[in-house]
Amino acid sequence: MNADIIRLENITKTYIVGETEVRALRGVSNIIPTGDFVAIMGASGSGKSTLMNIIGCLDKPTSGRYFLDGEDISTLSRDALAGIRNRKIGFVFQSFNLLPRTTALENVELPLIYANVSHKERLARARASLAAVGLKGREAHKTNQLSGGEQQRVAIARALLNKPRLILADEPTGNLDSKTSDEIMNVFERLNHEDGISIVMVTHEPDIGARAKRRLHMKDGLVVRED
Amino acid sequence: MNVFRILRVSLRALARNKMRTFLTCLGIIIGVAAVIAMVSIGAGARAAVESQFASMGTNLMFVTGNWRMMGGARTQTGQFNRLTAEDAKAIGQLPSVEAVSPSVSTRAQLIYGNNNWNTMVQGTGESYPLVRKWDIEDGAFFDESMVRGAAKVCVIGADIKKNLFEEDEDAVGKTIRISRVPFLILGVFKSKGESGGFGSRDDFVCVPYTTALNRLSRSEYLQSIDVSAVSQAKTKEAQDEITELLRIRHRIPDGGTDDFVVRNMSEVAEGAAEATGILTILLGSIASISLLVGGIGIMNIMLVSVTERIREIGIRMSIGARPRDILLQFLAEAIVLSLAGGLLGIILGIGVSKVLKYIPVFASITTMVSWSSVLLAFAFSGSVGIFFGFYPARKASKLDPIEALRYE
């Protein structure tokens, strides 16, 4: 186990939109130690989503180096990145991103399908994971029969399934009311606290950001402030 | 991911949209069913032709004029068709020949009482029943003296009896008019039945060929001579003997082209089989087009499905699906669709082939489901799935996970 879950060295990302270059990240360097709970905050267009995509191995930086759990990610192939996402990262999205017309259990077991785990073990682990987020007995419910909070819990159960080192949450409470948001944040805090899972969360809501251990404030493609 | 896991994922995705899955399959179902039903009609026709020839006897041969000799400068040395009764007699003397029957045929109007019937009048020799392996049901065939005397006698086919006479009426001994000439009925042939789409074989009447030449066709030449060899093994020998004999009788110089053709039954059967083979290919290829259209339907739906499920693809990629996993999933969906369609199509196609003969319009069509066509249609539908499924699947696997996740 590495001491730093994430090490970013002068990460830049430039998009070419038509004729113009858009410099979404202009050199972000940061270290997030294992077991940290960090909120990335900033207005839209500040580059926080781009940074999130790079940390989540969904995108590659234009320049700079990114080490996840001690491994240099910047040079890996698409297939290798898919493997990293599968084994080390759990995603939680604003819009839940569950498969429609599919049961909670089937949604949760999805990552294990790509990890070559047997059917029996997949079901057992998916059940356990659902129970861990308080959804025991809801396994056979289809996603459209669940409330927003329940759907986000299913998404968290899915993210937890492969025992990831890191959970990436992109505006996890953006579509939820404040009471449900609070419950979801409790789940995150418990995971961070009890299970030692590192969490990086993007949010623009100050009260949600306040529940993280640390906050990185971004503006114009740079981290401008930490507290 | 192993095969079962891919299949499980694909089946789940298909089960989520059952109606669309069924409609997509339908194209393949109809295509495969059409191929199988059409090929079974072709194969049925072929089998019917073959059995018909087999029932005529395998040691049967035909001597006909060589039609390719018609026209051109050669007509001055010999008329295009100069087989004579003397030729037939001489062939009958050959050691490997069992019997001969000269043959002239024409169509004529039959009248009995108030009933009219237009049919084939076959002028034959007295050995016709022996040469053609055709028994007399009732009465007798005409004998040699009647042929020599050009007697106005006839033997009628089972259909003629049915059409001109009352059911319990005895036809033997009655007189019918053939082209206004009265003929005495000596006997009735045993029925041989339908011949698989080529009409009834029982719809004809036999008269002595001498009578046919004098009274009906008014020609001195025979159209053909039916010959039966003493055994099937001797047919080749008989063919050679007949050729040699006729070349001498027709005074054909060495190196000259025969003005006649001797064909044995298997050669004639081959020709007919070739014709039905072409029919099978024709029907099969028309049906294949519908299978192709079904395949395009699959591609169409898969493309729609990829666009509709971009978000799902993004989710799968974000949790660790490699591009290859996505490719295989969508490809497997297309293959499952087309193979399921193929399977149902086979059942439907066989069903149609079996039921066809109970529908009055198609009653005369015999069908025969060939297992090779079933196998071929199934393999073809599988390849259609791979071929038309690949492009959409590739498109899905090339998606950028970030774009896909953001897609609304």
Tab-separated table of C-alpha atoms in Angstrom, chain A residues 53 58-59 78-79 82-83 85-86 91 93 95 97-102 106 109-114 116-119 122 158, chain B residues 1-2 5 8-9 12 16-17 311-312 315-326 329 397-402 405-406:
chain	number	residue	atom	x	y	z
A	53	ASN	CA	-11.981	12.759	-15.373
A	58	LEU	CA	-11.436	8.340	-18.012
A	59	ASP	CA	-9.207	10.865	-19.728
A	78	ARG	CA	-7.304	2.283	-23.001
A	79	ASP	CA	-7.652	-1.352	-21.964
A	82	ALA	CA	-10.363	0.180	-17.974
A	83	GLY	CA	-8.715	-2.387	-15.700
A	85	ARG	CA	-11.065	1.823	-13.159
A	86	ASN	CA	-12.463	-1.609	-12.486
A	91	PHE	CA	-17.563	6.080	-9.323
A	93	PHE	CA	-22.282	10.335	-10.278
A	95	SER	CA	-27.295	11.479	-12.077
A	97	ASN	CA	-25.948	6.442	-13.801
A	98	LEU	CA	-27.676	3.172	-13.148
A	99	LEU	CA	-28.843	0.928	-15.977
A	100	PRO	CA	-32.542	1.557	-16.627
A	101	ARG	CA	-35.128	-1.214	-16.221
A	102	THR	CA	-32.561	-3.310	-14.380
A	106	GLU	CA	-27.905	-6.518	-11.376
A	109	GLU	CA	-22.868	-6.738	-9.684
A	110	LEU	CA	-21.895	-5.037	-12.965
A	111	PRO	CA	-18.227	-4.239	-12.149
A	112	LEU	CA	-17.590	-7.856	-11.194
A	113	ILE	CA	-18.767	-9.032	-14.619
A	114	TYR	CA	-15.773	-7.231	-16.077
A	116	ASN	CA	-14.113	-12.193	-14.248
A	117	VAL	CA	-15.790	-13.199	-11.028
A	118	SER	CA	-18.117	-16.207	-10.979
A	119	HIS	CA	-21.876	-15.721	-10.987
A	122	ARG	CA	-20.940	-11.855	-7.847
A	158	ARG	CA	-21.797	-0.583	-6.976
B	1	MET	CA	-15.135	-12.080	-19.921
B	2	ASN	CA	-15.981	-15.569	-21.011
B	5	ARG	CA	-20.866	-13.945	-19.243
B	8	ARG	CA	-25.784	-13.327	-20.096
B	9	VAL	CA	-25.150	-9.603	-20.463
B	12	ARG	CA	-30.412	-9.272	-20.318
B	16	ARG	CA	-35.176	-5.292	-21.479
B	17	ASN	CA	-36.824	-4.502	-24.822
B	311	ARG	CA	-25.160	6.373	-21.650
B	312	GLU	CA	-25.252	2.701	-20.701
B	315	ILE	CA	-21.539	3.576	-17.425
B	316	ARG	CA	-20.120	0.215	-18.375
B	317	MET	CA	-16.857	1.782	-19.474
B	318	SER	CA	-16.552	3.867	-16.317
B	319	ILE	CA	-16.818	0.788	-14.131
B	320	GLY	CA	-14.195	-1.099	-16.041
B	321	ALA	CA	-15.527	-2.456	-19.339
B	322	ARG	CA	-12.793	-2.479	-21.955
B	323	PRO	CA	-13.641	-1.413	-25.504
B	324	ARG	CA	-13.416	-5.083	-26.437
B	325	ASP	CA	-16.022	-6.026	-23.825
B	326	ILE	CA	-18.437	-3.486	-25.296
B	329	GLN	CA	-21.554	-7.423	-25.958
B	397	SER	CA	-16.716	0.290	-28.546
B	398	LYS	CA	-15.076	3.407	-29.996
B	399	LEU	CA	-17.128	5.753	-27.845
B	400	ASP	CA	-15.304	8.072	-25.479
B	401	PRO	CA	-16.420	7.240	-21.923
B	402	ILE	CA	-16.620	10.908	-20.872
B	405	LEU	CA	-21.487	9.551	-19.710
B	406	ARG	CA	-22.469	13.116	-20.464
